[in-house]
Each structure stands twice: as structure tokens, then as C-alpha cells.
CSV table of C-alpha atoms in Angstrom, one decimal:
chain,number,residue,atom,x,y,z
B,1,MET,CA,125.8,101.2,105.8
B,2,ASP,CA,122.1,100.5,105.6
B,3,LEU,CA,120.9,100.9,102.0
B,4,TYR,CA,117.2,101.3,101.3
B,5,LEU,CA,116.4,100.4,97.6
B,6,ILE,CA,113.2,101.7,96.0
B,7,PRO,CA,112.2,100.3,92.6
B,8,GLY,CA,110.5,102.1,89.7
B,9,LEU,CA,106.9,102.5,88.8
B,10,GLY,CA,105.2,99.1,88.6
B,11,ALA,CA,108.4,97.3,89.6
B,12,ASP,CA,109.6,95.5,92.7
B,13,ARG,CA,112.9,94.3,94.2
B,14,ARG,CA,113.6,92.0,91.3
B,15,LEU,CA,114.7,95.1,89.4
B,16,PHE,CA,117.9,95.2,91.6
B,17,GLY,CA,118.6,91.5,91.2
B,18,LYS,CA,121.9,91.9,89.4
B,19,LEU,CA,123.4,94.8,91.4
B,20,ASP,CA,126.6,94.2,93.4
B,21,LEU,CA,126.6,96.7,96.3
B,22,GLY,CA,129.5,95.2,98.2
B,23,GLU,CA,129.3,94.7,102.0
B,24,HIS,CA,126.5,97.1,102.7
B,25,THR,CA,123.3,95.9,104.3
B,26,VAL,CA,120.5,96.1,101.7
B,27,HIS,CA,116.8,96.6,102.5
B,28,TYR,CA,114.1,96.6,99.8
B,29,LEU,CA,111.1,98.9,100.0
B,30,ASP,CA,108.1,97.5,98.2
B,31,TRP,CA,105.3,99.8,97.0
B,32,PRO,CA,102.3,100.0,99.3
B,33,ALA,CA,98.8,99.9,98.0
B,34,MET,CA,97.7,103.5,97.8
B,35,PRO,CA,94.3,105.1,97.3
B,36,GLU,CA,93.4,107.1,94.1
B,37,GLY,CA,94.8,110.6,94.2
B,38,SER,CA,97.8,109.8,96.3
B,39,ARG,CA,100.9,112.0,95.8
B,40,LEU,CA,104.5,110.9,95.8
B,41,LYS,CA,104.8,112.5,99.2
B,42,ASP,CA,102.1,110.2,100.5
B,43,PHE,CA,104.0,107.2,99.2
B,44,ALA,CA,107.1,108.5,101.1
B,45,HIS,CA,105.1,108.8,104.3
B,46,GLU,CA,104.0,105.2,104.0
B,47,LEU,CA,107.5,103.9,103.3
B,48,ALA,CA,109.1,105.9,106.1
B,49,ALA,CA,107.8,103.4,108.7
B,50,ASN,CA,110.1,100.8,107.1
B,51,VAL,CA,113.3,102.9,107.4
B,52,ASP,CA,115.3,102.9,110.6
B,53,ALA,CA,116.1,106.6,110.6
B,54,SER,CA,118.0,106.2,113.9
B,55,LYS,CA,120.9,104.6,112.0
B,56,PRO,CA,123.0,106.1,109.2
B,57,HIS,CA,121.5,105.1,105.9
B,58,VAL,CA,121.4,105.8,102.2
B,59,LEU,CA,118.2,106.0,100.0
B,60,ILE,CA,118.6,104.6,96.5
B,61,GLY,CA,115.7,104.9,94.1
B,62,VAL,CA,115.1,104.1,90.4
B,63,SER,CA,112.7,106.3,88.3
B,64,MET,CA,109.6,106.8,90.4
B,65,GLY,CA,111.6,105.4,93.3
B,66,GLY,CA,114.2,108.1,92.9
B,67,MET,CA,111.4,110.7,93.1
B,68,VAL,CA,110.0,109.1,96.2
B,69,ALA,CA,113.5,108.9,97.7
B,70,GLN,CA,113.8,112.6,97.5
B,71,GLU,CA,110.5,113.1,99.4
B,72,LEU,CA,111.5,110.4,101.9
B,73,ALA,CA,114.8,112.2,102.6
B,74,ALA,CA,112.9,115.0,104.4
B,75,LEU,CA,111.5,112.4,106.8
B,76,THR,CA,114.5,110.0,107.4
B,77,LYS,CA,117.5,112.4,107.0
B,78,PRO,CA,119.8,110.0,105.1
B,79,GLU,CA,123.5,110.4,104.6
B,80,HIS,CA,123.0,110.3,100.9
B,81,VAL,CA,120.2,110.1,98.3
B,82,ILE,CA,121.2,108.3,95.1
B,83,ILE,CA,118.7,108.4,92.2
B,84,ILE,CA,118.9,106.4,89.0
B,85,SER,CA,117.1,107.0,85.8
B,86,SER,CA,114.9,109.6,87.5
B,87,TRP,CA,114.0,113.3,87.8
B,88,LYS,CA,114.8,115.9,90.4
B,89,GLY,CA,111.8,118.0,89.6
B,90,SER,CA,109.2,118.7,86.9
B,91,ASN,CA,111.7,120.9,85.1
B,92,GLU,CA,113.5,117.7,84.0
B,93,MET,CA,110.4,116.2,82.4
B,94,SER,CA,110.4,116.0,78.6
B,95,LYS,CA,107.9,118.2,76.8
B,96,PRO,CA,105.6,115.3,75.8
B,97,ILE,CA,105.4,114.2,79.4
B,98,ARG,CA,104.8,117.8,80.7
B,99,MET,CA,101.9,118.0,78.2
B,100,MET,CA,100.2,115.0,79.8
B,101,ARG,CA,100.2,116.6,83.2
B,102,GLY,CA,96.6,117.1,84.4
B,103,THR,CA,95.1,115.1,81.5
B,104,HIS,CA,95.0,111.8,83.5
B,105,PRO,CA,96.2,109.5,80.7
B,106,GLU,CA,96.2,106.7,83.2
B,107,ARG,CA,92.4,106.5,83.1
B,108,MET,CA,92.6,105.1,79.6
B,109,LEU,CA,94.6,102.1,80.7
B,110,THR,CA,92.9,98.7,80.3
B,111,PRO,CA,94.4,95.2,80.2
B,112,ALA,CA,93.7,95.1,76.5
B,113,LEU,CA,95.5,98.4,75.9
B,114,MET,CA,98.5,97.4,78.0
B,115,LYS,CA,98.8,94.2,76.0
B,116,HIS,CA,98.6,96.0,72.7
B,117,THR,CA,101.1,98.7,73.6
B,118,LEU,CA,103.6,96.4,75.4
B,119,PRO,CA,106.1,96.3,72.5
B,120,VAL,CA,106.2,100.1,72.4
B,121,VAL,CA,106.6,100.3,76.1
B,122,ARG,CA,109.5,97.8,76.1
B,123,TRP,CA,111.2,99.9,73.4
B,124,GLN,CA,110.7,103.1,75.4
B,125,MET,CA,112.1,101.5,78.5
B,126,GLY,CA,115.1,100.1,76.7
B,127,VAL,CA,114.2,96.4,77.3
B,128,GLU,CA,116.2,94.7,74.6
B,129,THR,CA,117.5,91.3,75.5
B,130,ALA,CA,115.4,88.2,76.0
B,131,GLU,CA,116.4,88.2,79.7
B,132,ASP,CA,115.3,91.8,80.1
B,133,VAL,CA,111.9,91.0,78.4
B,134,VAL,CA,111.3,88.1,80.8
B,135,LEU,CA,111.8,90.2,83.8
B,136,PHE,CA,110.0,93.3,82.5
B,137,ASP,CA,106.9,91.3,81.4
B,138,ALA,CA,106.8,89.6,84.8
B,139,LEU,CA,106.9,93.0,86.6
B,140,VAL,CA,104.1,94.3,84.4
B,141,ARG,CA,101.9,91.3,85.3
B,142,ALA,CA,102.7,91.5,89.0
B,143,GLN,CA,101.4,95.1,89.6
B,144,PRO,CA,97.6,95.5,89.9
B,145,LEU,CA,96.3,97.8,87.1
B,146,GLU,CA,94.6,100.1,89.6
B,147,GLN,CA,97.8,100.6,91.4
B,148,LEU,CA,99.7,101.4,88.2
B,149,LYS,CA,97.1,104.1,87.6
B,150,VAL,CA,97.7,105.6,91.0
B,151,GLN,CA,101.5,105.6,90.5
B,152,ILE,CA,101.3,107.1,87.0
B,153,ASN,CA,99.1,109.9,88.2
B,154,ALA,CA,101.4,110.6,91.2
B,155,CYS,CA,104.5,110.8,89.0
B,156,LEU,CA,102.8,113.1,86.5
B,157,GLY,CA,101.6,115.5,89.2
B,158,TRP,CA,105.0,115.7,91.0
B,159,GLU,CA,106.7,119.1,91.0
B,160,GLY,CA,109.7,118.0,93.0
B,161,PRO,CA,110.6,118.0,96.7
B,162,VAL,CA,109.8,121.1,98.7
B,163,THR,CA,113.3,120.9,100.1
B,164,PRO,CA,115.9,119.5,97.7
B,165,ALA,CA,117.6,116.5,99.2
B,166,GLU,CA,121.1,117.1,100.5
B,167,HIS,CA,124.0,115.0,99.3
B,168,LEU,CA,122.2,113.8,96.2
B,169,VAL,CA,123.8,111.8,93.4
B,170,HIS,CA,122.1,111.4,90.1
B,171,ILE,CA,123.0,108.5,87.8
B,172,HIS,CA,121.4,108.5,84.3
B,173,GLY,CA,121.8,106.7,81.0
B,174,ASP,CA,122.5,108.6,77.8
B,175,GLN,CA,120.1,106.4,75.9
B,176,ASP,CA,117.1,106.8,78.2
B,177,ARG,CA,114.1,107.3,75.9
B,178,LEU,CA,111.5,107.8,78.7
B,179,MET,CA,113.5,110.4,80.6
B,180,PRO,CA,115.9,111.9,78.0
B,181,ILE,CA,119.2,113.0,79.4
B,182,ALA,CA,119.0,116.2,77.4
B,183,ASN,CA,116.6,117.4,80.1
B,184,ILE,CA,118.7,116.2,83.0
B,185,VAL,CA,121.0,118.5,85.0
B,186,GLY,CA,124.1,117.4,86.9
B,187,ALA,CA,124.0,113.6,86.5
B,188,GLU,CA,126.7,111.0,86.1
B,189,MET,CA,126.2,109.5,82.7
B,190,ILE,CA,126.2,105.8,82.0
B,191,PRO,CA,127.1,105.3,78.3
B,192,GLY,CA,124.5,103.2,76.5
B,193,GLY,CA,122.3,103.2,79.6
B,194,THR,CA,118.5,103.0,79.0
B,195,HIS,CA,115.7,103.5,81.4
B,196,PHE,CA,116.1,99.8,82.3
B,197,MET,CA,119.9,100.1,82.9
B,198,VAL,CA,119.7,99.2,86.7
B,199,TYR,CA,119.1,95.7,85.4
B,200,SER,CA,120.5,95.6,81.9
B,201,LYS,CA,123.7,97.5,82.8
B,202,ALA,CA,124.0,96.4,86.4
B,203,VAL,CA,127.8,96.2,86.3
B,204,GLU,CA,128.2,99.8,85.2
B,205,VAL,CA,125.4,101.1,87.5
B,206,GLY,CA,126.7,99.1,90.4
B,207,ALA,CA,130.2,100.6,90.0
B,208,ALA,CA,128.7,104.1,89.9
B,209,LEU,CA,126.7,103.3,93.1
B,210,ARG,CA,129.8,101.9,94.9
B,211,ARG,CA,131.7,105.1,94.0
B,212,ALA,CA,128.9,107.2,95.4
B,213,LEU,CA,128.7,105.1,98.6
B,214,ASP,CA,132.5,105.4,99.1
B,215,SER,CA,132.0,109.1,99.4
B,216,VAL,CA,129.6,108.7,102.4
B,217,HIS,CA,131.3,109.7,105.6
């Protein structure tokens, strides 16, 4: 089966570096540079050109990537959509995040502010070990600030897909501080999983992914 992996906000394919997905054929979708005001649906339209929709495939997305995967599903008609540490709609957003919608907090981002708040962001993401910190900091440095702003605004403005994705599997950590599991409906829980668990708990997440893939007919 062809698997298309979509990383989280500000991340790239390195986020999936520890996953064991068995004998499946893995394709990584990297974030395109998008203009200010782009919606997650616009990201999906850009990524659709990189998906061979003529062949059976599965979309797998983490965080923002999971949200985009649901939008992409309407275009490529996958066998399954698997989202990790993500939302299925604005109803699953926490109250503090819902309060930021429409206020454009991303406009306040500067290199100095990002450097100052990095320890807090690491905590919120569940980046705990020295190895996790090395990767997370590298991901932060790799994404242009202006593109981070576009991505943040797109996520905050998302209501959810117009048509819910069919055959959707949701995998979520019970220690996710950014997207608390208390707001999440119908997810398979990873004990001790944080928002960074696709890397920090790759063994457990990989096992959950393989179980979901085994159910694809």
C-alpha cells in the first residue's frame, strides 16, 4: 500500500524518522510555500498533485498534517485516513485555542520571541529527552518564520472538513498538552503520549499505525 505521510506544523519528514511501517511504500509530503491567508484546504490542493490517486493509498498526518489529510481525502479518495495528535474539527480545540481564533496571534511572532518562548513550547509539545530537543530545535530553525505564520493562521481558522473523511482512524496521546485528549472524541489512546509522540513514542505509535493499516482492504 502507498502511504503518504504529512508532518505537523513547522515540521518535515524527519518527524517520521523512527517509525516502522513494515513493507508499505512510504511517500513524504513536504509543506509547500503558501501565500498569506491560505487555508488548510489550499494546502491540500497543493499537495494533491503529489499523490497518485489512481492507486490505492492511505493518508497519514500528524497535527496540522492530520487536518490537511482530512481535506486531502476529498480530493484523492484514500482507502484510509489516519490522523495522529490532531483534530477532526474546531469542536475538538481547547478553549484557550478557540479564544485565539480570529485574533491573529501569529502576527506577534518574531525571531526574538520564538527564541525566548522556546522552552515553553518544548514543554507544551512534550519534547523531553535530549534527542527530542535536538530534532525539535532543528525543525524550528528549518521553517521560515513567514511560513510558520501562514500555517498557524490556517490551523486556527479551520472548522473541519466539509465532508468528514471516510474510514478515519485517530491516534492520540493522553499527555498531549497542546491538544488535550479531554476534547478528543473517538481516538485510540497512546498512554504517556505527548504531542511529539510520533517521534518520542515511535514504537507505540508505529504499532497502532500497523494495526490500522492491517484493517485496510
